[in-house]
Coordinates of C-alpha atoms and ligand atoms in Angstrom, one line a residue:
X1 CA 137.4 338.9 89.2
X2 CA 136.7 340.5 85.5
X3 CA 137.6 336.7 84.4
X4 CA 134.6 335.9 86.6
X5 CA 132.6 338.7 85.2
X6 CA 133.7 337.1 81.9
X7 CA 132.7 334.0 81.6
X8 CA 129.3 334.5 83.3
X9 CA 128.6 336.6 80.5
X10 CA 129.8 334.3 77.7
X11 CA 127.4 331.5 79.2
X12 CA 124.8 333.6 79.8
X13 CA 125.2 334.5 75.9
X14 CA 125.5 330.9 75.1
X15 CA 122.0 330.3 77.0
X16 CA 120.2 332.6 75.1
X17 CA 120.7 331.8 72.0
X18 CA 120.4 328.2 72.8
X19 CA 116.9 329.4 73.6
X20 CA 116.5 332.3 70.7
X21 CA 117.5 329.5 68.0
X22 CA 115.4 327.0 69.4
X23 CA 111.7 329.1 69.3
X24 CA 110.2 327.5 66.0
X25 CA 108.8 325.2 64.4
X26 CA 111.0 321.9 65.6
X27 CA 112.1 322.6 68.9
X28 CA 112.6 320.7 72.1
X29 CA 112.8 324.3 73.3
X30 CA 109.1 325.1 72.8
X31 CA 106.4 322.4 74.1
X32 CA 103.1 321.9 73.1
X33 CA 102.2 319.6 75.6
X34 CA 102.7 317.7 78.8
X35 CA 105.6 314.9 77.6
X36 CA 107.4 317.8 76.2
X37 CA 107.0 320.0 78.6
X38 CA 108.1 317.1 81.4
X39 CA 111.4 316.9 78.8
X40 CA 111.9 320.6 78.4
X41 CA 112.1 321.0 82.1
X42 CA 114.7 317.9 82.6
X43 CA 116.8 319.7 79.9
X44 CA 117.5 323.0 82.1
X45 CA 117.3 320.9 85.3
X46 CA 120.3 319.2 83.6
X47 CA 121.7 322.4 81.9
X48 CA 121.9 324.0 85.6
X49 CA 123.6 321.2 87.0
X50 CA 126.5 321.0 84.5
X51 CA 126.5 325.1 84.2
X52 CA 126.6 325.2 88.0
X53 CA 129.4 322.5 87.8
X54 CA 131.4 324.5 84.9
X55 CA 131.7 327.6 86.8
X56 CA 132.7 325.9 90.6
X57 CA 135.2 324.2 88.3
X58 CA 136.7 327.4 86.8
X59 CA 136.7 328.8 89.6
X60 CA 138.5 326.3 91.4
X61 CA 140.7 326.5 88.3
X62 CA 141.3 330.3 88.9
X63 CA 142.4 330.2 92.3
X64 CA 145.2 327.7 91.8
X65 CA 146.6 329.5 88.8
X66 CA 146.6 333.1 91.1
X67 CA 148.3 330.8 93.8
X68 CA 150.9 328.6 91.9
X69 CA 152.4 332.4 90.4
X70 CA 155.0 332.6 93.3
X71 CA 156.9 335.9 92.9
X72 CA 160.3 335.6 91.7
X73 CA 162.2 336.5 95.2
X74 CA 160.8 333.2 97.2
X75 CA 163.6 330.4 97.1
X76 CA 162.5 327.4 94.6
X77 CA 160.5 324.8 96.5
X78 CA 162.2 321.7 97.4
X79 CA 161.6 319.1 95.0
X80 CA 161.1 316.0 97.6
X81 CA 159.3 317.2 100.2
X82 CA 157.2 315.0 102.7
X83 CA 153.6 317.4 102.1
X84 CA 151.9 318.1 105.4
X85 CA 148.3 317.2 106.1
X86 CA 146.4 319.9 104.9
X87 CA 142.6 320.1 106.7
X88 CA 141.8 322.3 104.4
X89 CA 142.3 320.5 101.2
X90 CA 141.1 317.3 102.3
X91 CA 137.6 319.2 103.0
X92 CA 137.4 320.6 99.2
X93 CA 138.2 317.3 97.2
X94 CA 135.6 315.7 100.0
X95 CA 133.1 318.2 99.0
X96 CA 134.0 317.8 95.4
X97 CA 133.3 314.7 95.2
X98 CA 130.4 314.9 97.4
X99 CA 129.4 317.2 95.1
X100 CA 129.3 315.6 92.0
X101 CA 127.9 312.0 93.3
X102 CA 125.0 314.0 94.1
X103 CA 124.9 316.0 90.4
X104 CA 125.0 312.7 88.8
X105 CA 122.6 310.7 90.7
X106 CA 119.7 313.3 90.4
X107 CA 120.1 313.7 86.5
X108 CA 120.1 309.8 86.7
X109 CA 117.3 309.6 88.9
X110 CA 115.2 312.4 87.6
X111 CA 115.8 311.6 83.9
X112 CA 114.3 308.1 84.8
X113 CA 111.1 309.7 86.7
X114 CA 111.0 312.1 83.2
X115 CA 111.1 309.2 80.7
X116 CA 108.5 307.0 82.6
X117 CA 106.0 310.1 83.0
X118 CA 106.6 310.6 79.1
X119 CA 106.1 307.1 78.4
X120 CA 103.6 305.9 80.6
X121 CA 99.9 305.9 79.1
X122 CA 97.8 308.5 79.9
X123 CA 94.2 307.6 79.4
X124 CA 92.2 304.3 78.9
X125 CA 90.2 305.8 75.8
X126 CA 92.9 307.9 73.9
X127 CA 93.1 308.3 69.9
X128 CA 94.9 305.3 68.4
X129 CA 97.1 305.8 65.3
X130 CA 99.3 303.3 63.6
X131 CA 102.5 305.1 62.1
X132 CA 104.3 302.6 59.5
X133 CA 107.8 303.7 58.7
X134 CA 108.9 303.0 54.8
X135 CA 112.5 304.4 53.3
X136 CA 111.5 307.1 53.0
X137 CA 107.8 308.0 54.2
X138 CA 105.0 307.6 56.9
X139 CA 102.0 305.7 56.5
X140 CA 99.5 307.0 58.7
X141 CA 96.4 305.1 59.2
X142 CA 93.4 305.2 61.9
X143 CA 92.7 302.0 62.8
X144 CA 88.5 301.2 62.9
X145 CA 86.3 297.8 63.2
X146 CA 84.2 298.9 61.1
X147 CA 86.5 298.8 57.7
X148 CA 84.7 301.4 55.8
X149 CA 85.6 303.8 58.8
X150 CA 89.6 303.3 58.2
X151 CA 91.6 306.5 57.1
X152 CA 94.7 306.1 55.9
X153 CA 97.3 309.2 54.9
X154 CA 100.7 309.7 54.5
X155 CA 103.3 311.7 56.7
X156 CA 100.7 314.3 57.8
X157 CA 99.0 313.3 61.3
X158 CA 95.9 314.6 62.4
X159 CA 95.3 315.1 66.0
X160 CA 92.3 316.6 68.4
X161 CA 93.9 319.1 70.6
X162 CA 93.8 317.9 74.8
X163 CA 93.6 314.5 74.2
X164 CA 95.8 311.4 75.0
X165 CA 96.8 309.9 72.0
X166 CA 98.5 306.9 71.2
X167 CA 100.8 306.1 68.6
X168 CA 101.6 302.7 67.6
X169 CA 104.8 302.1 66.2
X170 CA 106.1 299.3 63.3
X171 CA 108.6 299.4 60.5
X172 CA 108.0 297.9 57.1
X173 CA 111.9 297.7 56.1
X174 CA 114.5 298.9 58.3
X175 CA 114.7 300.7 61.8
X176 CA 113.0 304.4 61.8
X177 CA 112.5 306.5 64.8
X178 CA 109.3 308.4 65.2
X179 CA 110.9 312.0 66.8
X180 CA 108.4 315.2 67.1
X181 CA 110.5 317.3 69.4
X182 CA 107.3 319.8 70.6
X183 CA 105.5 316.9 71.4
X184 CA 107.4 313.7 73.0
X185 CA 111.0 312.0 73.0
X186 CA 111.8 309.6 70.1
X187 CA 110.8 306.0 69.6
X188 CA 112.0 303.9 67.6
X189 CA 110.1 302.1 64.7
X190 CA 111.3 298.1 64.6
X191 CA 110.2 296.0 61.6
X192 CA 108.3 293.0 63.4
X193 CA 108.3 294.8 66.5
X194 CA 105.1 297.0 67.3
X195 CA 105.2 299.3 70.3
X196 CA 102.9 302.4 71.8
X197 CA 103.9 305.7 72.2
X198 CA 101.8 308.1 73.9
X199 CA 101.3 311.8 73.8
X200 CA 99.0 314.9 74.1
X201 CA 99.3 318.3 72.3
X202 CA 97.6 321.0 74.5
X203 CA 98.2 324.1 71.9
X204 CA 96.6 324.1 68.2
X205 CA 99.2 323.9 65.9
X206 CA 101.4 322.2 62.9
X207 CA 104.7 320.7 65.0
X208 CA 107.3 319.2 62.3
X209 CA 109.1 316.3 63.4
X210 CA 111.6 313.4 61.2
X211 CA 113.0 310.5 61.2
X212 CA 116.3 310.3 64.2
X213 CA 117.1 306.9 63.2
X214 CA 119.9 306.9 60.0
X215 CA 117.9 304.3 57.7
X216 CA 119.3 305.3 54.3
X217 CA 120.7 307.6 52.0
X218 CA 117.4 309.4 52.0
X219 CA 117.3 309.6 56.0
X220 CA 117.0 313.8 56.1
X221 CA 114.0 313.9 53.6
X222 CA 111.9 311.9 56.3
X223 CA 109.7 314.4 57.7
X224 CA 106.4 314.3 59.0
X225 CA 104.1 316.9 60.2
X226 CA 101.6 316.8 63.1
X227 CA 98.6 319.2 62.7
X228 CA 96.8 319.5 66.3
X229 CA 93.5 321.2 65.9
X230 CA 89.9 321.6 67.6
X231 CA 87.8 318.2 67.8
X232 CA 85.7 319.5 65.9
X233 CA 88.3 320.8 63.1
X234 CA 89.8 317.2 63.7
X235 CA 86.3 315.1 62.9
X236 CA 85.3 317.3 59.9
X237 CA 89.1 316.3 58.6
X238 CA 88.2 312.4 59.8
X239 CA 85.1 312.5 58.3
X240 CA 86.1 313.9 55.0
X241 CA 89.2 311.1 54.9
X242 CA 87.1 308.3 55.4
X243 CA 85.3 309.0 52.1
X244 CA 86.3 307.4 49.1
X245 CA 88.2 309.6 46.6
X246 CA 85.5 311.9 44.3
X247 CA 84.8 311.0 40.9
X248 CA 85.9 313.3 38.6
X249 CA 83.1 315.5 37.0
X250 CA 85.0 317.7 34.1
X251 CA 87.2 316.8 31.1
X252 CA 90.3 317.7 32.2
X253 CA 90.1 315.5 35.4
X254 CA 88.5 312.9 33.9
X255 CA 91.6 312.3 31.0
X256 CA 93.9 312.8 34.8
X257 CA 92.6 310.5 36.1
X258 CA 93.1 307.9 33.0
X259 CA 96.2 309.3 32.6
X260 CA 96.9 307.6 36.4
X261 CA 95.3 304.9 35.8
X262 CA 97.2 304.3 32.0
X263 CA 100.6 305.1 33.7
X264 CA 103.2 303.7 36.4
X265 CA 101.3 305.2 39.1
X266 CA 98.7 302.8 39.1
X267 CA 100.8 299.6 40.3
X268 CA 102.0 301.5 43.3
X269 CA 99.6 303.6 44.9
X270 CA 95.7 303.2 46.0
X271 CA 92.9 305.8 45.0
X272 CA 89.6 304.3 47.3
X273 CA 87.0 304.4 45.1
X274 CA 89.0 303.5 41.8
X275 CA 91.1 300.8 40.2
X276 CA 94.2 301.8 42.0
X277 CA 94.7 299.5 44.8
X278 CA 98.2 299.1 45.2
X279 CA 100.3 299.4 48.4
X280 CA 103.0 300.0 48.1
X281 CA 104.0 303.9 48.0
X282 CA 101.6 306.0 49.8
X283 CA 97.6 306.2 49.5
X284 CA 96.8 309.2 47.6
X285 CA 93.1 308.9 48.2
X286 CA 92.7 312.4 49.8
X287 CA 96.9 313.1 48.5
X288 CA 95.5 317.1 47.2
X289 CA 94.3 317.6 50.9
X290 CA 98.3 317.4 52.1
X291 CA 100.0 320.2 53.0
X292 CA 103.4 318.5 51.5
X293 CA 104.3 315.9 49.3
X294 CA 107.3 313.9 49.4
X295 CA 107.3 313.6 53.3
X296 CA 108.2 316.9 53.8
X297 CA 110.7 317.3 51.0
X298 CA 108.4 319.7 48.8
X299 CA 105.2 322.1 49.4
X300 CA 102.0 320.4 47.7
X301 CA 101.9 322.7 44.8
X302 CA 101.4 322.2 41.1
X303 CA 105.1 323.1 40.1
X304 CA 106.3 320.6 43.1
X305 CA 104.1 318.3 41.9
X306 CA 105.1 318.0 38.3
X307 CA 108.9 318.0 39.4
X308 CA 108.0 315.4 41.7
X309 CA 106.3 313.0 39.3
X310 CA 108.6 313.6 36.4
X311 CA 111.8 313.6 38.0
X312 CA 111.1 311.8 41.6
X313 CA 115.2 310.7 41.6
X314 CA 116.3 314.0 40.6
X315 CA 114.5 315.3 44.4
X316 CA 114.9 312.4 46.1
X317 CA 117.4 310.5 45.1
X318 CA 116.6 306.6 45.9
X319 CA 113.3 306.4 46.7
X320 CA 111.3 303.8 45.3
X321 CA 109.0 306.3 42.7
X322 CA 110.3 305.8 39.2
X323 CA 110.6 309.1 36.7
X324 CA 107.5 309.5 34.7
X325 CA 108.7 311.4 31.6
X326 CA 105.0 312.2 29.7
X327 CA 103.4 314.8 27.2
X328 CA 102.9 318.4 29.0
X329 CA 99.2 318.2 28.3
X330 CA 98.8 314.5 30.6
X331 CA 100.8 315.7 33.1
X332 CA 98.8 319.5 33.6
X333 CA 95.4 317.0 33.6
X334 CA 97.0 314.3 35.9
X335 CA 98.0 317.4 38.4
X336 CA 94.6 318.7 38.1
X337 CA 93.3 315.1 39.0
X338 CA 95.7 314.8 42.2
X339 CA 94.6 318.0 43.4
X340 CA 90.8 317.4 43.1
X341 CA 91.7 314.3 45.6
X342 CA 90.3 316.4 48.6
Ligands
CUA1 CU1 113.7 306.8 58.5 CU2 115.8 307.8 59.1

């Protein structure tokens, strides 16, 4: 029985740090609200069934090995040998099998109750965002009527906390899939193709999530970040988007900003409020409010920064931002102009 003893320990072992390794920041294992939390529980539903299947296995396996050592004084078995019924065995394949139609056909049938609850929409009045995949970024914008009351951001996304949202999904090149593991499941992002997503974060937080479809070499430096606070945290935030970008009141931003204007960023990014209207990298209207730059590939700092704009291929190595090679002076007053975009 120590075998026994044995591997109920090694899974039990295996469980836990299943669950130790998963506590962070991008986990399945650790849901902030109710689609994840529908998905969590479907994973140890599921992980039961197949552990519970595992061990009856084994053990099965354990028996016949004790039994098939016959000791060495018993005569050989005869090779041909009409077998007689046996009840007994008949029973256990019949319950073996019984056993495993029924595992399979409740994983089946209760991982389709789990995705519909996770998919279906949750409130007639939720917060509508449009996510826009790019190789290799999100554009983030908040639809409005009125377009004055538009925001649009890049690969950081804003929610209120206990409210439905919902996310719409499209694809400006090639097939993305939108995957924040504490929150919901993954969908994917189709150019031509828009579809809704729906999901609710109950716990104030920051919850990374990335790209889970391969589209290109720069496929791992797809991250995104989802930054559920208080309404009220959430509308101050809104509020402060919608604005057009600040004009620049001392020297040093002032020559940053015609620095961006003089240079290559100006035919691919938009600044609301100046000159810079282009669309296609992403809107750096607000860019010095962002927690990272480079969806996720570096920390919004002034060293990242400067690495980033002079050497954009050396980071990420394909993206569509040319190098920017200019005099130290521009670059410290072009920094200094990106970070007063708040
Ligand atoms: Cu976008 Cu992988």
């Amino acid at each position: 029985m120590s075998a026994v003893r044995a591997l109920g320990l090694s899974a039990a072992t295996a469980a836990m740090s299943v669950v130790a390794g998963c506590r962070g920041q991008q986990s399945v294992m650790d849901p902030a609200g109710p689609q994840a939390s529908r998905i969590e529980w479907l994973f140890w539903v599921v992980f039961w069934i197949a552990l519970s299947a595992f061990v009856l296995v084994m053990l099965a396996f354990g028996r016949a090995a004790m039994r098939s050592g016959a000791s060495k004084d018993e005569p050989p078995l005869p090779i041909i040998k009409e077998p007689p019924g046996d009840r007994a065995a008949t029973v256990v394949v019949g319950l073996a099998v019984a056993l495993t139609v029924i595992g399979l056909f409740s994983i089946l049938a209760l991982s389709a109750v789990t995705g519909a609850a996770a998919a279906g929409p949750t409130s007639k009045n939720p917060v509508t965002i449009q996510i826009t995949g790019h190789q290799w970024w999100w554009e983030v914008t908040y639809p409005n009527t009125q377009p004055d009351q538009i925001v649009i951001t890049a690969n950081e996304i804003h929610i209120p906390v206990g409210k439905p949202i919902v996310i719409l999904t499209k694809s400006e090149d090639v097939i993305h899939s939108f995957w924040p593991p504490n929150v919901n499941g993954k969908r994917d992002l189709l150019p031509g193709n828009q579809t809704a997503y729906w999901m609710q974060v109950d716990k104030p937080g920051i919850y990374r999530g990335q790209c889970a479809e391969f589209c290109g070499y720069q496929h791992a430096h797809m991250g995104f970040r989802i930054v559920a606070e208080s309404e009220a945290d959430f509308s101050k935030w809104q509020q402060a988007q919608i604005k057009p970008a600040k004009d620049p009141s001392d020297a040093e931003t002032i020559r940053g900003r015609a620095v961006f204007m003089s240079r290559a960023c100006v035919m691919c990014h938009t600044i609301r409020g100046t000159d810079a209207g282009s669309r296609v990298g992403p809107d750096l209207t607000h860019v010095g409010s962002r927690q990272m730059i480079a969806a996720e590939t570096l920390p919004n700092t002034r060293g990242a920064l400067a690495g980033w704009i002079l050497d954009p291929q050396g980071i990420k190595p394909g993206n569509r931002m040319s190098p920017n090679p200019m005099p130290p002076d521009d670059l410290n007053a072009l920094i200094t102009y990106l970070q007063s975009l708040q």
